Amino acid sequence: MLSSDTIFAPATGSGRTAVAVVRISGPGAGPALAALIRAPLPPARRLSLRTLREPASGELLDHALVAWLPGPGTATGEDMAELHLHGGPAVRAAVLRCLGGFPGLVPAEPGAFTRRAFLNGRMDLTAVEGLADLIDAETEAQRRQAVRQLDGALGRAVEGWRAVLLDVLAGTEAALDFSDEGDVDDEVLTAAGRDAAAGVRDAIRMALADDRRGERLRDGVTVVLAGPPNAGKSTLLNALARRDVAIVSEMPGTTRDAIEVRCDLGGLPVLLVDTAGLRDSADAIEAEGVARSRRRIDQADLVLWLCEPGGAAPPPLPVPVLTVATKGDLPAAASDGLTISARTGFGLDRLLGEIERFAQGALGAGDALVTRERQRLALERCLHHLDRVVAHGVTLPAELVAEDLRLAVRALGEVAGRVGVEEMLDRLFASFCIGK
């Protein structure tokens, strides 16, 4: 699916850098490069030192390393060129201005290069999502998971399952097409298909039985700081974040909106959430903050219930709770449980250790195949149809078996981005930076 437009964009950051890389992709990449160097194209897939000049005036732009990359064996599946410029902002701006003057060349939108790679079959959707996650990765565990997806861990599994189901579907449709022929045994085909579908079903079940480790690793284990007003939640958040992110005041009800901070604990991503103190309030704004706090608590992976020594125990909550006695620097702060002082640092190492151990347990030791809710929902739809095939494949009419198999294959196609993902693609590619 080659585009008639040729796109270009810087692939390196703005500002002063040692080298600035500009990428060009599309049918005009070769002519644009030849015009810039005012010479035949250099040897393919090699970096060559060339002088770049403004085509019309001959003005010197830069001495640069250039690469000519003819398609389809390129990152985007199209003809590509790369310009490795000196990294000054003015050099980069002059070259980009020159490229913008070529007919048919347009500045790339965010994610445009990756979109072309996807549309031209160089990447499936799971690999694209892996690339997006790799760009956003903040911890070592997130990086490892993203690289596995980019390398095709889920994509290969899905294509294998899809190939098996397509074979089963072909056999079922053959039984339909030749049902009036005496040499076609419909029951044998259906039984064989059922057994093959059962194997795929079991593999998908195993992939889904991961307690959502992949999604948790992408988003971070959510740890909500909760408790009554003035329990020290905001002070603790600032101490754990090692910067002032929340306002600290002796006045109860200071925190209204939830405040989020992402942390790296032993290579694991943790999302700390400071919430409003839980109490009844006549103040409408504070009451709304308390209601939001309760919702965040219900969605948490772990709640740190903060209270002063001897304070009230946490109410029954639907998630794991770790009770933490705060203000451990005060004389009356003795406690048999976990006691901390966010002001002096007393007990913080122990608290961080408890959070890290919880995160390790929540994320598990194995690698997760499923890393996004979109993938999980599509696999669950596939599983629904395969359950019907396996449970009733011998007794159901062949037409219904074939339809369930078609829908199962379609659901796997959605995982890989083959069908039904057009609206989602715009949102996904918009999250990429320009030049990616």
Coordinates of C-alpha atoms in Angstrom, one line a residue:
M1 CA 0.0 0.0 0.0
L2 CA 2.5 2.6 -1.2
S3 CA 1.6 6.3 -0.8
S4 CA 1.9 8.8 -3.6
D5 CA 3.2 11.4 -1.1
T6 CA 6.7 11.5 0.1
I7 CA 7.2 12.5 3.8
F8 CA 10.2 13.9 5.6
A9 CA 11.0 14.8 9.2
P10 CA 13.8 15.0 11.7
A11 CA 14.4 11.7 13.5
T12 CA 16.4 13.3 16.3
G13 CA 15.6 15.8 19.0
S14 CA 15.4 19.6 18.6
G15 CA 18.0 21.9 19.9
R16 CA 21.8 21.6 19.4
T17 CA 23.0 18.0 19.0
A18 CA 26.1 16.4 17.6
V19 CA 24.2 14.9 14.7
A20 CA 20.8 15.6 13.3
V21 CA 19.1 12.9 11.3
V22 CA 16.4 13.6 8.7
R23 CA 14.4 10.8 7.2
I24 CA 12.6 10.8 3.9
S25 CA 10.2 8.1 2.8
G26 CA 8.2 7.7 -0.4
P27 CA 8.6 7.6 -4.2
G28 CA 10.2 11.1 -4.1
A29 CA 13.0 10.1 -1.7
G30 CA 15.5 9.2 -4.4
P31 CA 14.9 12.2 -6.6
A32 CA 15.1 14.5 -3.6
L33 CA 18.4 13.0 -2.4
A34 CA 19.9 13.2 -5.9
A35 CA 18.8 16.9 -6.2
L36 CA 20.4 17.7 -2.8
I37 CA 23.7 16.2 -3.7
R38 CA 23.5 17.3 -7.3
A39 CA 24.9 13.9 -8.4
P40 CA 23.7 10.3 -9.0
L41 CA 22.4 8.4 -6.0
P42 CA 25.2 6.9 -3.8
P43 CA 25.6 3.1 -3.4
A44 CA 22.5 1.7 -1.7
R45 CA 22.6 0.9 2.0
R46 CA 25.9 2.6 2.7
L47 CA 26.7 5.9 4.4
S48 CA 28.4 8.2 1.9
L49 CA 29.9 11.6 2.5
R50 CA 28.3 14.2 0.2
T51 CA 27.9 17.9 -0.1
L52 CA 24.3 19.1 0.2
R53 CA 23.3 22.1 -1.9
E54 CA 20.2 24.1 -2.5
P55 CA 19.1 22.7 -5.9
A56 CA 18.0 26.0 -7.5
S57 CA 20.8 28.3 -6.3
G58 CA 23.6 25.9 -5.5
E59 CA 24.1 27.4 -2.1
L60 CA 26.0 25.1 0.3
L61 CA 23.8 23.6 3.0
D62 CA 26.1 21.1 4.8
H63 CA 28.7 18.4 4.4
A64 CA 26.7 15.3 5.5
L65 CA 26.6 11.6 5.5
V66 CA 23.7 10.3 3.4
A67 CA 22.1 6.9 2.9
W68 CA 20.0 5.8 -0.1
L69 CA 17.7 2.9 0.9
P70 CA 15.6 1.6 -2.0
G71 CA 12.3 -0.2 -1.1
P72 CA 10.7 -2.5 -0.3
G73 CA 13.3 -3.8 2.1
T74 CA 13.3 -0.7 4.3
A75 CA 11.7 0.3 7.6
T76 CA 8.6 1.7 5.9
G77 CA 8.6 -0.6 2.9
E78 CA 9.1 2.3 0.6
D79 CA 12.1 4.1 -0.9
M80 CA 13.9 6.0 1.8
A81 CA 16.8 8.4 2.3
E82 CA 18.6 9.5 5.4
L83 CA 20.6 12.7 5.9
H84 CA 23.0 12.8 8.8
L85 CA 23.7 16.5 9.3
H86 CA 25.7 18.6 11.6
G87 CA 23.4 19.1 14.6
G88 CA 23.0 22.8 14.7
P89 CA 19.4 24.1 14.7
A90 CA 20.1 26.4 11.7
V91 CA 21.5 23.5 9.6
R92 CA 18.5 21.3 10.3
A93 CA 16.1 24.2 9.6
A94 CA 17.8 25.0 6.2
V95 CA 17.6 21.4 5.0
L96 CA 14.0 21.0 6.1
R97 CA 13.1 24.2 4.4
C98 CA 14.8 23.0 1.2
L99 CA 13.0 19.6 1.3
G100 CA 9.6 21.4 1.8
G101 CA 10.2 23.1 -1.5
F102 CA 10.3 19.9 -3.5
P103 CA 7.0 19.0 -5.3
G104 CA 5.3 16.1 -3.6
L105 CA 7.3 16.3 -0.4
V106 CA 5.3 17.0 2.8
P107 CA 6.3 17.2 6.4
A108 CA 5.5 14.0 8.3
E109 CA 2.8 13.9 10.9
P110 CA 3.5 12.2 14.3
G111 CA 3.8 8.4 13.7
A112 CA 3.7 8.7 9.9
F113 CA 6.8 6.6 9.3
T114 CA 5.5 3.8 11.6
R115 CA 2.1 4.0 10.0
R116 CA 3.6 3.4 6.6
A117 CA 5.6 0.4 8.0
F118 CA 2.3 -1.0 9.3
L119 CA 0.3 -0.4 6.1
N120 CA 3.1 -1.9 4.0
G121 CA 3.3 -5.0 6.1
R122 CA 6.7 -4.3 7.7
M123 CA 5.2 -4.4 11.2
D124 CA 1.9 -5.8 12.6
L125 CA -0.1 -3.9 15.1
T126 CA 1.3 -5.7 18.1
A127 CA 4.8 -4.6 17.1
V128 CA 3.6 -1.1 16.6
E129 CA 2.2 -1.1 20.1
G130 CA 5.5 -2.5 21.3
L131 CA 7.4 0.3 19.7
A132 CA 5.1 2.9 21.3
D133 CA 5.6 1.2 24.7
L134 CA 9.4 1.1 24.1
I135 CA 9.4 4.9 23.5
D136 CA 7.4 5.4 26.7
A137 CA 9.3 2.9 28.9
E138 CA 10.6 4.4 32.1
T139 CA 11.8 1.2 33.9
E140 CA 13.9 -1.8 32.9
A141 CA 11.0 -4.2 33.2
Q142 CA 8.9 -2.0 30.9
R143 CA 11.7 -1.9 28.4
R144 CA 12.1 -5.7 28.4
Q145 CA 8.4 -6.2 27.8
A146 CA 8.2 -3.6 25.1
V147 CA 11.2 -5.1 23.2
R148 CA 9.5 -8.5 23.3
Q149 CA 6.4 -7.1 21.7
L150 CA 8.4 -5.1 19.2
D151 CA 10.2 -8.4 18.4
G152 CA 6.9 -10.1 17.7
A153 CA 6.3 -12.2 20.7
L154 CA 2.5 -11.8 20.6
G155 CA 2.4 -11.3 16.8
R156 CA 4.0 -14.7 16.1
A157 CA 1.7 -16.5 18.5
V158 CA -1.4 -14.9 17.0
E159 CA -0.3 -15.7 13.5
G160 CA 0.3 -19.3 14.5
W161 CA -3.1 -19.6 16.1
R162 CA -4.7 -18.0 13.1
A163 CA -3.0 -20.4 10.6
V164 CA -4.4 -23.4 12.6
L165 CA -7.9 -21.9 12.6
L166 CA -7.8 -21.1 8.9
D167 CA -7.0 -24.8 8.2
V168 CA -9.9 -25.9 10.4
L169 CA -12.1 -23.4 8.7
A170 CA -11.0 -24.6 5.2
G171 CA -12.0 -28.2 6.2
T172 CA -15.3 -27.1 7.6
E173 CA -16.1 -25.1 4.4
A174 CA -15.1 -28.0 2.3
A175 CA -17.6 -30.1 4.1
L176 CA -20.2 -27.5 3.4
D177 CA -19.3 -27.1 -0.3
F178 CA -19.2 -30.9 -0.9
S179 CA -21.8 -32.1 1.6
D180 CA -23.7 -33.9 -1.2
E181 CA -20.6 -35.9 -2.3
G182 CA -20.3 -39.4 -1.0
D183 CA -16.5 -39.3 -0.5
V184 CA -16.5 -36.4 2.0
D185 CA -16.8 -37.4 5.7
D186 CA -18.3 -34.4 7.4
E187 CA -18.1 -35.8 10.9
V188 CA -14.4 -36.6 10.6
L189 CA -13.6 -33.1 9.4
T190 CA -15.5 -31.6 12.3
A191 CA -13.9 -33.8 14.9
A192 CA -10.4 -33.0 13.6
G193 CA -11.3 -29.3 13.5
R194 CA -12.6 -29.5 17.1
D195 CA -9.4 -31.0 18.3
A196 CA -7.2 -28.4 16.6
A197 CA -9.5 -25.6 17.8
A198 CA -9.2 -27.0 21.3
G199 CA -5.4 -26.6 21.1
V200 CA -5.7 -23.0 20.1
R201 CA -8.3 -22.3 22.8
D202 CA -6.1 -23.8 25.5
A203 CA -3.1 -21.7 24.3
I204 CA -5.2 -18.5 24.4
R205 CA -6.6 -19.4 27.8
M206 CA -3.0 -19.7 29.1
A207 CA -2.0 -16.4 27.6
L208 CA -5.0 -14.7 29.3
A209 CA -4.5 -16.3 32.7
D210 CA -1.8 -13.9 33.7
D211 CA -3.7 -11.7 36.2
R212 CA -3.2 -8.8 33.7
R213 CA 0.5 -8.6 34.3
G214 CA 1.3 -7.1 31.0
E215 CA -1.2 -4.2 31.4
R216 CA 0.0 -3.6 35.0
L217 CA 3.6 -3.5 33.8
R218 CA 2.7 -1.0 31.1
D219 CA 0.7 1.3 33.3
G220 CA 2.5 0.7 36.6
V221 CA 1.3 -0.9 39.8
T222 CA -1.1 1.6 41.3
V223 CA -0.5 2.4 45.0
V224 CA -3.0 4.8 46.5
L225 CA -2.2 6.8 49.7
A226 CA -5.4 7.0 51.7
G227 CA -6.5 7.8 55.2
P228 CA -8.1 10.5 57.3
P229 CA -7.2 14.2 56.8
N230 CA -3.8 15.3 58.1
A231 CA -2.5 11.8 58.3
G232 CA 0.7 12.8 56.3
K233 CA -0.3 11.5 52.9
S234 CA 1.0 14.5 50.9
T235 CA 4.2 14.7 53.0
L236 CA 4.8 11.0 52.3
L237 CA 4.2 11.5 48.6
N238 CA 6.7 14.3 48.5
A239 CA 9.2 12.2 50.3
L240 CA 8.8 9.2 48.0
A241 CA 8.9 11.4 44.9
R242 CA 11.9 13.3 46.3
R243 CA 10.4 16.6 45.2
D244 CA 7.5 18.8 46.2
V245 CA 4.5 17.6 44.1
A246 CA 1.7 18.0 46.7
I247 CA 0.8 21.0 48.9
V248 CA 1.4 20.2 52.6
S249 CA -0.7 22.1 55.2
E250 CA -1.9 21.7 58.7
M251 CA -5.4 22.7 57.5
P252 CA -7.5 19.6 56.9
G253 CA -8.9 19.1 53.4
T254 CA -6.0 20.7 51.6
T255 CA -5.8 17.9 49.0
R256 CA -8.8 17.9 46.7
D257 CA -7.7 16.3 43.4
A258 CA -5.7 13.1 43.2
I259 CA -2.0 13.7 42.5
E260 CA 0.0 11.0 40.6
V261 CA 3.7 10.4 40.6
R262 CA 5.5 7.6 38.7
C263 CA 8.4 5.9 40.4
D264 CA 10.9 3.2 39.5
L265 CA 11.3 0.7 42.3
G266 CA 13.9 -1.9 41.6
G267 CA 13.2 -1.6 37.8
L268 CA 9.5 -2.0 38.4
P269 CA 7.0 0.8 37.6
V270 CA 4.8 2.1 40.4
L271 CA 2.2 4.8 40.2
L272 CA 1.8 6.6 43.6
V273 CA -1.5 8.4 44.0
D274 CA -2.2 10.9 46.8
T275 CA -5.9 11.3 47.6
A276 CA -8.1 13.6 49.6
G277 CA -8.5 12.7 53.3
L278 CA -11.6 10.6 53.9
R279 CA -14.2 12.3 56.1
D280 CA -17.7 13.7 55.9
S281 CA -17.6 17.3 54.7
A282 CA -20.2 20.0 54.1
D283 CA -17.8 21.6 51.6
A284 CA -19.1 20.5 48.2
I285 CA -15.6 20.7 46.6
E286 CA -14.0 18.7 49.3
A287 CA -16.9 16.2 49.2
E288 CA -16.3 15.6 45.5
G289 CA -12.6 15.1 46.2
V290 CA -13.5 12.5 48.8
A291 CA -15.8 10.7 46.4
R292 CA -13.0 10.7 43.8
S293 CA -10.6 9.3 46.4
R294 CA -13.0 6.4 47.1
R295 CA -13.1 5.6 43.4
R296 CA -9.3 5.6 43.1
I297 CA -9.1 3.3 46.2
D298 CA -11.4 0.9 44.5
Q299 CA -9.2 0.9 41.4
A300 CA -5.9 0.5 43.3
D301 CA -3.6 -2.5 43.3
L302 CA -2.5 -1.6 46.8
V303 CA -3.7 0.9 49.4
L304 CA -1.4 2.5 51.9
W305 CA -3.7 3.4 54.8
L306 CA -1.9 6.2 56.6
C307 CA -2.9 7.2 60.2
E308 CA -1.3 8.6 63.2
P309 CA -0.2 6.0 65.8
G310 CA -3.2 4.6 67.6
G311 CA -5.5 5.9 64.8
A312 CA -8.5 4.2 63.4
A313 CA -8.0 1.0 61.4
P314 CA -8.9 1.1 57.7
P315 CA -12.5 0.3 56.7
P316 CA -13.1 -2.9 54.7
L317 CA -11.7 -2.3 51.3
P318 CA -11.9 -4.4 48.1
V319 CA -8.1 -4.3 47.5
P320 CA -5.0 -5.2 49.6
V321 CA -4.2 -2.7 52.3
L322 CA -0.9 -1.9 54.1
T323 CA -1.5 0.1 57.3
V324 CA 1.3 2.7 57.9
A325 CA 1.6 4.7 61.1
T326 CA 2.9 8.2 60.3
K327 CA 4.7 10.9 62.2
G328 CA 7.2 8.5 63.7
D329 CA 9.4 11.3 64.7
L330 CA 7.0 12.4 67.5
P331 CA 7.5 11.1 71.0
A332 CA 4.2 9.3 71.2
A333 CA 4.6 7.6 67.9
A334 CA 5.5 4.1 69.1
S335 CA 3.7 1.4 67.1
D336 CA 4.0 -2.4 66.7
G337 CA 3.4 -2.2 63.0
L338 CA 5.1 -0.2 60.2
T339 CA 5.9 3.2 61.4
I340 CA 7.5 6.0 59.3
S341 CA 8.4 9.6 59.5
A342 CA 8.3 11.3 56.1
R343 CA 10.0 14.3 57.6
T344 CA 13.1 12.5 58.9
G345 CA 13.1 9.5 56.6
F346 CA 12.6 7.0 59.4
G347 CA 11.1 3.8 58.1
L348 CA 10.9 4.9 54.5
D349 CA 13.4 2.2 53.3
R350 CA 11.3 -0.5 54.9
L351 CA 8.1 1.0 53.4
L352 CA 9.7 1.1 49.9
G353 CA 10.8 -2.5 50.4
E354 CA 7.2 -3.5 51.2
I355 CA 5.9 -1.7 48.1
E356 CA 8.6 -3.3 45.9
R357 CA 7.8 -6.8 47.2
F358 CA 4.1 -6.2 46.5
A359 CA 4.9 -5.0 43.0
Q360 CA 7.1 -8.0 42.3
G361 CA 4.2 -10.3 43.4
A362 CA 1.6 -8.3 41.4
L363 CA 3.7 -8.4 38.2
G364 CA 4.9 -12.0 38.5
A365 CA 8.1 -13.5 37.3
G366 CA 7.1 -14.7 33.9
D367 CA 6.8 -12.7 30.6
A368 CA 3.3 -11.6 29.6
L369 CA 2.1 -12.0 26.0
V370 CA -0.9 -9.6 26.4
T371 CA 0.1 -6.1 27.2
R372 CA -3.0 -4.0 26.3
E373 CA -6.7 -4.2 27.0
R374 CA -7.4 -4.0 23.3
Q375 CA -5.5 -7.2 22.8
R376 CA -7.1 -8.9 25.7
L377 CA -10.6 -8.1 24.6
A378 CA -10.0 -9.4 21.1
L379 CA -8.5 -12.6 22.5
E380 CA -11.5 -13.0 24.8
R381 CA -13.9 -12.7 21.8
C382 CA -11.8 -15.4 20.0
L383 CA -12.0 -17.6 23.0
H384 CA -15.8 -17.2 23.2
H385 CA -16.2 -18.6 19.7
L386 CA -13.7 -21.3 20.1
D387 CA -15.5 -22.5 23.3
R388 CA -18.6 -23.0 21.2
V389 CA -16.7 -24.9 18.5
V390 CA -15.0 -27.2 21.0
A391 CA -18.2 -27.8 23.1
H392 CA -20.7 -28.2 20.3
G393 CA -18.6 -28.6 17.1
V394 CA -19.8 -32.2 16.5
T395 CA -23.5 -31.5 17.1
L396 CA -23.9 -28.0 15.7
P397 CA -24.7 -27.5 12.0
A398 CA -21.6 -27.0 9.9
E399 CA -22.8 -23.5 8.9
L400 CA -22.7 -22.4 12.6
V401 CA -19.4 -24.0 13.2
A402 CA -17.9 -22.2 10.2
E403 CA -19.4 -18.9 11.3
D404 CA -17.8 -19.3 14.8
L405 CA -14.5 -20.1 13.2
R406 CA -14.7 -17.1 10.9
L407 CA -15.4 -14.8 13.9
A408 CA -12.6 -16.4 15.9
V409 CA -10.2 -15.8 13.0
R410 CA -11.5 -12.2 12.7
A411 CA -10.8 -11.6 16.4
L412 CA -7.2 -12.8 15.9
G413 CA -7.0 -10.5 12.9
E414 CA -8.0 -7.6 15.1
V415 CA -5.1 -8.4 17.5
A416 CA -2.6 -8.3 14.6
G417 CA -4.3 -5.2 13.0
R418 CA -5.5 -7.0 10.0
V419 CA -9.2 -5.9 10.4
G420 CA -11.4 -3.6 12.4
V421 CA -8.8 -1.2 13.8
E422 CA -9.1 1.9 11.6
E423 CA -10.4 4.3 14.3
M424 CA -7.8 3.1 16.9
L425 CA -4.9 3.5 14.5
D426 CA -5.3 7.3 14.4
R427 CA -5.1 7.5 18.2
L428 CA -2.2 5.2 18.4
F429 CA 0.0 6.8 15.7
A430 CA -0.8 10.3 17.1
S431 CA 1.0 9.2 20.3
F432 CA 4.3 8.9 18.4
C433 CA 6.7 11.7 18.0
I434 CA 7.3 13.4 14.6
G435 CA 10.0 11.4 12.7
K436 CA 9.0 8.0 14.0

